[in-house]
Coordinates of C-alpha atoms in Angstrom, one line a residue:
M58 CA 26.2 -5.0 -33.8
G59 CA 23.6 -7.7 -33.6
R60 CA 24.1 -11.0 -32.1
A61 CA 25.7 -13.7 -34.2
T62 CA 23.4 -16.3 -35.7
T63 CA 24.1 -19.8 -34.0
P64 CA 22.4 -23.1 -34.2
A65 CA 20.6 -22.4 -30.9
S66 CA 19.4 -19.0 -31.8
T67 CA 18.2 -20.4 -35.1
L68 CA 16.1 -23.2 -33.6
F69 CA 14.5 -20.7 -31.1
D70 CA 13.9 -18.2 -33.9
L71 CA 12.3 -20.9 -36.3
M72 CA 10.0 -22.1 -33.6
K73 CA 8.9 -18.6 -32.8
R74 CA 8.5 -17.3 -36.3
F75 CA 6.8 -20.3 -37.9
Y76 CA 5.0 -21.9 -35.0
G77 CA 4.3 -19.1 -32.4
I78 CA 6.4 -20.9 -29.7
S79 CA 8.0 -18.3 -27.6
H80 CA 11.6 -18.5 -26.3
K81 CA 10.3 -19.1 -22.9
E82 CA 8.0 -22.0 -24.0
L83 CA 10.7 -23.6 -26.0
A84 CA 13.0 -23.4 -23.2
S85 CA 10.6 -25.1 -21.0
L86 CA 10.4 -28.1 -23.6
V87 CA 14.2 -28.5 -24.0
L88 CA 15.8 -27.6 -20.8
S89 CA 16.7 -30.3 -18.2
G90 CA 14.9 -30.6 -14.9
R91 CA 18.0 -32.0 -13.3
P92 CA 19.5 -29.8 -10.6
L93 CA 23.0 -28.2 -11.3
S94 CA 25.7 -27.6 -8.9
D95 CA 23.9 -24.6 -7.4
G96 CA 20.8 -26.9 -6.7
R97 CA 18.7 -25.3 -9.3
S98 CA 17.7 -27.0 -12.6
P99 CA 17.9 -25.2 -16.1
A100 CA 14.1 -25.6 -16.5
S101 CA 13.5 -23.6 -13.2
R102 CA 15.1 -20.7 -14.7
V103 CA 12.7 -20.3 -17.7
D104 CA 11.1 -17.2 -16.2
D105 CA 14.5 -15.5 -16.1
R106 CA 14.7 -14.1 -19.6
T107 CA 18.2 -12.7 -19.2
W108 CA 19.6 -16.2 -18.3
V109 CA 17.7 -18.0 -21.0
S110 CA 19.0 -15.4 -23.6
R111 CA 22.6 -15.3 -22.3
F112 CA 23.2 -19.0 -21.6
V113 CA 21.0 -20.8 -24.1
V114 CA 19.5 -18.8 -27.1
H115 CA 22.3 -16.4 -27.8
A116 CA 25.3 -18.4 -26.2
R117 CA 28.2 -19.0 -28.3
P118 CA 28.4 -22.6 -29.3
E119 CA 31.5 -23.3 -27.1
E120 CA 29.6 -22.0 -24.2
L121 CA 26.6 -24.3 -24.4
Q122 CA 26.5 -26.7 -21.5
P123 CA 25.2 -30.2 -22.2
E124 CA 23.9 -30.6 -18.8
F125 CA 21.4 -27.6 -19.6
F126 CA 19.4 -29.8 -21.9
G127 CA 17.1 -32.7 -21.4
D128 CA 16.7 -35.8 -23.7
F129 CA 16.6 -34.6 -27.2
S130 CA 14.3 -37.3 -28.3
V131 CA 11.8 -36.4 -25.5
S132 CA 12.1 -32.7 -26.4
A133 CA 11.5 -33.2 -30.1
L134 CA 8.3 -35.2 -29.2
R135 CA 7.1 -32.5 -26.9
I136 CA 7.7 -29.8 -29.6
I137 CA 5.8 -31.9 -32.1
A138 CA 2.8 -32.4 -29.7
R139 CA 2.9 -28.6 -29.2
M140 CA 2.7 -28.0 -33.0
K141 CA 0.0 -30.4 -33.5
S142 CA -2.3 -29.3 -30.6
Q143 CA -2.5 -25.6 -31.3
R144 CA -5.9 -24.2 -31.0
K145 CA -5.5 -22.2 -34.1
G146 CA -3.8 -23.7 -37.1
A147 CA -2.7 -26.9 -35.9
F148 CA -0.1 -28.6 -38.0
T149 CA 0.0 -32.3 -39.4
G150 CA 3.0 -34.4 -39.3
A151 CA 3.4 -33.9 -43.2
Q152 CA 3.6 -30.1 -42.7
I153 CA 6.1 -30.5 -39.7
F154 CA 8.3 -32.8 -41.8
A155 CA 8.2 -30.5 -44.9
F156 CA 9.3 -27.5 -42.8
V157 CA 12.2 -29.5 -41.1
C158 CA 13.4 -30.6 -44.5
G159 CA 12.9 -27.3 -46.2
E160 CA 13.1 -24.0 -44.4
G161 CA 14.4 -25.5 -41.2
A162 CA 17.1 -27.3 -42.9
R163 CA 18.2 -24.2 -44.9
A164 CA 18.4 -22.1 -41.8
M165 CA 20.2 -24.6 -39.7
E166 CA 22.7 -25.3 -42.5
A167 CA 23.6 -21.6 -42.6
A168 CA 24.0 -21.5 -38.7
L169 CA 26.0 -24.7 -38.6
A170 CA 28.3 -23.5 -41.4
S171 CA 28.9 -20.1 -39.5
A172 CA 29.8 -22.2 -36.4
G173 CA 32.5 -24.3 -38.5
Q174 CA 30.3 -27.5 -38.5
P175 CA 30.0 -29.7 -41.5
F176 CA 26.3 -29.8 -42.9
A177 CA 26.7 -32.8 -45.2
P178 CA 26.1 -35.6 -42.7
Y179 CA 23.0 -33.5 -41.5
R180 CA 21.6 -33.4 -45.0
A181 CA 22.5 -37.0 -45.6
L182 CA 20.5 -38.2 -42.7
L183 CA 17.5 -36.0 -43.7
D184 CA 17.7 -37.7 -47.2
R185 CA 17.8 -41.1 -45.4
I186 CA 14.7 -40.3 -43.4
R187 CA 12.9 -39.0 -46.6
A188 CA 13.7 -42.0 -48.6
D189 CA 12.6 -44.6 -46.0
E190 CA 9.3 -46.0 -47.0
S191 CA 9.0 -48.1 -43.9
L192 CA 8.3 -45.0 -41.9
T193 CA 5.1 -43.1 -41.7
V194 CA 5.1 -39.3 -42.4
D195 CA 4.7 -38.8 -38.5
E196 CA 7.6 -41.1 -37.8
Q197 CA 9.7 -39.3 -40.4
A198 CA 8.8 -35.9 -38.8
E199 CA 9.8 -37.2 -35.4
A200 CA 13.2 -38.5 -36.4
A201 CA 13.8 -35.3 -38.4
M202 CA 12.8 -33.1 -35.4
V203 CA 15.3 -35.1 -33.2
L204 CA 18.0 -34.2 -35.7
M205 CA 17.1 -30.4 -35.7
V206 CA 16.7 -30.0 -32.0
S207 CA 19.9 -32.0 -31.2
A208 CA 21.9 -29.8 -33.6
G209 CA 20.4 -26.6 -32.3
C210 CA 21.1 -27.4 -28.8
T211 CA 24.6 -29.0 -29.2
C212 CA 26.1 -27.3 -32.2
D213 CA 27.5 -30.7 -33.0
V214 CA 26.4 -32.4 -36.3
G215 CA 28.1 -35.7 -35.4
R216 CA 26.1 -35.8 -32.0
A217 CA 22.8 -34.7 -33.7
V218 CA 23.1 -37.4 -36.3
E219 CA 23.8 -40.1 -33.6
E220 CA 20.9 -38.9 -31.4
A221 CA 18.5 -39.1 -34.4
R222 CA 19.9 -42.4 -35.7
T223 CA 19.5 -43.9 -32.1
F224 CA 15.9 -42.6 -31.8
A225 CA 14.9 -44.1 -35.0
Q226 CA 16.4 -47.5 -34.2
S227 CA 15.3 -47.7 -30.5
V228 CA 11.7 -46.3 -31.2
H229 CA 10.9 -47.4 -34.6
G230 CA 13.4 -50.3 -35.2
N231 CA 14.9 -48.6 -38.1
G232 CA 18.6 -47.9 -38.5
L233 CA 18.1 -45.5 -41.6
G234 CA 20.4 -47.3 -43.9
T235 CA 21.8 -45.9 -47.1
P236 CA 18.9 -45.4 -49.7
P237 CA 19.2 -46.7 -53.3
S238 CA 20.5 -44.1 -55.8
E239 CA 17.5 -44.2 -57.9
M240 CA 15.3 -43.5 -54.9
L241 CA 17.1 -40.4 -53.9
A242 CA 17.1 -39.2 -57.5
S243 CA 13.3 -39.4 -57.5
L244 CA 12.8 -37.4 -54.4
N245 CA 11.8 -33.7 -54.7
D246 CA 14.0 -31.3 -53.2
I247 CA 11.6 -30.3 -50.4
V248 CA 8.5 -32.2 -49.3
K249 CA 5.4 -30.1 -50.2
P250 CA 3.3 -29.4 -47.2
D251 CA 0.2 -28.7 -49.4
A252 CA 0.6 -31.7 -51.7
D253 CA -2.4 -33.6 -52.9
T254 CA -3.5 -35.7 -50.0
S255 CA -4.0 -38.6 -52.4
M256 CA -0.1 -38.8 -52.7
E257 CA 0.5 -38.8 -49.0
K258 CA 1.1 -42.0 -47.0
V259 CA -1.9 -43.3 -45.3
P260 CA -0.5 -45.0 -42.1
P261 CA -2.4 -47.6 -40.1
A262 CA -3.8 -46.7 -36.7
P263 CA -0.8 -45.7 -34.6
W264 CA 0.3 -47.7 -31.5
L265 CA 1.3 -46.0 -28.3
G266 CA 4.7 -46.4 -27.2
L267 CA 6.2 -45.9 -23.6
L268 CA 9.7 -44.8 -23.4
Q269 CA 11.3 -45.3 -19.9
L270 CA 13.2 -42.3 -18.6
N271 CA 16.0 -42.5 -16.1
D272 CA 17.2 -38.9 -14.9
G273 CA 15.5 -37.3 -17.8
L274 CA 17.2 -39.7 -20.4
V275 CA 15.5 -42.5 -22.5
V276 CA 16.5 -45.9 -21.3
G277 CA 16.0 -48.8 -23.8
G278 CA 13.4 -49.2 -26.6
A279 CA 9.7 -48.5 -26.4
H280 CA 6.9 -50.7 -24.9
W281 CA 4.2 -50.7 -27.5
I282 CA 0.5 -50.9 -26.9
A283 CA -1.7 -51.9 -29.8
P284 CA -4.6 -49.4 -30.7
D285 CA -7.2 -52.2 -30.9
G286 CA -8.5 -54.6 -28.1
E287 CA -8.5 -53.7 -24.3
G288 CA -5.3 -51.9 -24.2
A289 CA -2.6 -52.9 -21.6
V290 CA -1.9 -52.8 -17.9
I291 CA 1.3 -51.4 -16.5
G292 CA 2.4 -52.8 -13.2
S293 CA 5.1 -54.7 -11.1
L294 CA 3.2 -57.8 -11.5
A295 CA 1.6 -57.3 -15.0
T296 CA 3.0 -60.4 -16.8
A297 CA 0.3 -61.1 -19.5
E298 CA 1.1 -60.8 -23.0
G299 CA 1.2 -57.0 -24.1
E300 CA 1.5 -55.8 -20.6
V301 CA 4.4 -53.7 -19.1
C302 CA 6.3 -54.7 -16.1
A303 CA 9.6 -52.9 -16.5
V304 CA 8.9 -50.6 -13.4
A305 CA 10.3 -50.0 -10.1
S306 CA 9.3 -52.0 -6.9
D307 CA 7.0 -49.3 -5.6
V308 CA 4.7 -49.6 -8.5
S309 CA 1.6 -51.6 -7.8
G310 CA 1.0 -55.1 -9.3
R311 CA -1.6 -53.6 -11.7
H312 CA -1.0 -49.8 -11.5
V313 CA -2.6 -48.2 -14.5
R314 CA -4.4 -49.2 -17.7
I315 CA -3.9 -47.6 -21.1
W316 CA -6.2 -48.0 -24.0
R317 CA -7.5 -46.2 -27.2
D318 CA -11.2 -45.4 -27.4
G319 CA -13.6 -45.3 -30.3
N320 CA -12.6 -41.8 -31.2
G321 CA -9.0 -42.6 -31.5
V322 CA -8.1 -40.9 -28.2
W323 CA -5.6 -42.7 -25.8
L324 CA -6.7 -42.8 -22.2
V325 CA -5.0 -43.6 -19.0
E326 CA -6.6 -44.7 -15.7
D327 CA -5.2 -45.4 -12.4
M328 CA -6.2 -48.7 -10.9
A329 CA -6.4 -47.7 -7.2
S330 CA -2.6 -47.8 -7.0
C331 CA -1.0 -47.6 -3.7
N332 CA 1.7 -45.0 -4.5
G333 CA -0.1 -43.0 -7.1
T334 CA 0.0 -41.9 -10.7
A335 CA 0.5 -38.5 -12.2
L336 CA 0.7 -37.1 -15.7
T337 CA 2.8 -34.1 -16.9
S338 CA 1.3 -32.4 -19.9
A339 CA 3.6 -31.9 -23.0
L340 CA 1.7 -28.8 -23.9
S341 CA 1.3 -27.0 -20.6
G342 CA 3.9 -28.6 -18.3
E343 CA 1.1 -29.0 -15.8
R344 CA 1.2 -32.1 -13.4
V345 CA -2.0 -33.8 -12.8
E346 CA -2.7 -36.4 -10.2
L347 CA -4.9 -39.4 -11.4
S348 CA -7.6 -41.0 -9.5
A349 CA -9.1 -44.3 -9.7
G350 CA -12.0 -44.5 -12.1
N351 CA -11.3 -41.2 -13.9
P352 CA -9.4 -41.7 -17.0
I353 CA -7.7 -38.8 -18.7
A354 CA -6.4 -38.3 -22.2
L355 CA -2.8 -39.2 -23.2
Q356 CA -0.8 -37.1 -25.8
P357 CA 2.4 -37.7 -27.5
G358 CA 5.1 -36.0 -25.5
D359 CA 3.4 -36.3 -22.1
Q360 CA 5.2 -37.9 -19.1
L361 CA 3.5 -40.6 -17.0
H362 CA 4.8 -41.0 -13.6
L363 CA 4.1 -44.2 -11.6
G364 CA 5.0 -44.1 -7.9
A365 CA 8.2 -42.3 -7.0
A366 CA 10.7 -43.7 -9.4
T367 CA 9.2 -44.8 -12.7
T368 CA 8.5 -42.2 -15.6
F369 CA 7.5 -43.0 -19.1
A370 CA 7.4 -40.5 -22.1
V371 CA 4.6 -41.1 -24.3
I372 CA 4.8 -41.4 -28.2
E373 CA 2.8 -42.8 -31.1
G374 CA 4.2 -44.8 -34.0
L375 CA 4.4 -48.4 -35.1
P376 CA 6.5 -51.2 -33.6
A377 CA 9.4 -52.5 -35.7

């Protein structure tokens, strides 16, 4: 007999079949880097195919350990960054959102039902995300992906709904309230990924958001940096309007500068900080040390490390 279909195996299967993300790569995007009781972290085991298969991909729902996984909102953003940055056939936010609301939702519904979980709250939150006109299509894709990743990794619809609502509120300032009946009635059953672009939302230039991480978990709301102007400085003594000073004491007074160039690319540059700056890529997992005077590109899902104790996850969106 084959292995039973679970929310976790469904998530891994969907990412592999539709987006070419291998089990190993997806595991590296969702597993926690925090050490377990044996001193090793789940993320350090991604090369162990047997362990990943047994304890994550094909584990029974009751065997999934919460401590195996990182912050679900960070994982979702890293997955979206991977989808959008593929060398061949990169996907748009509209296509990702259509998938999560269509094929992804149908597959996850069957998996959750087989695990004895109610799917109605999952579908209801997807409907709220789809009906919310205050969100851009990229923001809708982010919230929906947090919902799907949370459900897949926890096999707990209530937890998944709460994770997605908390993400939408803290990052986009939106509580995803109940939509009017007439609005729901007017929605198509599935968002069409190949719809006429004239019907798609045309969002304004995205802002860059910094979500502070503590032991791999998001703490508080996003710090937003406007796409125009000179950008913003992050540092322990950065007190001017728009600057970010919510950092540890080992961060230099003016540690790094972030801005958006004329080509729409976000850049970060170390400002000769005392204790250093590093960037962990959402796509490759590679950690790169920054040097003064040599800016590098920032992508949603990247993690920015300042000194020894301050880490930010990078997102794009619009402030509330």
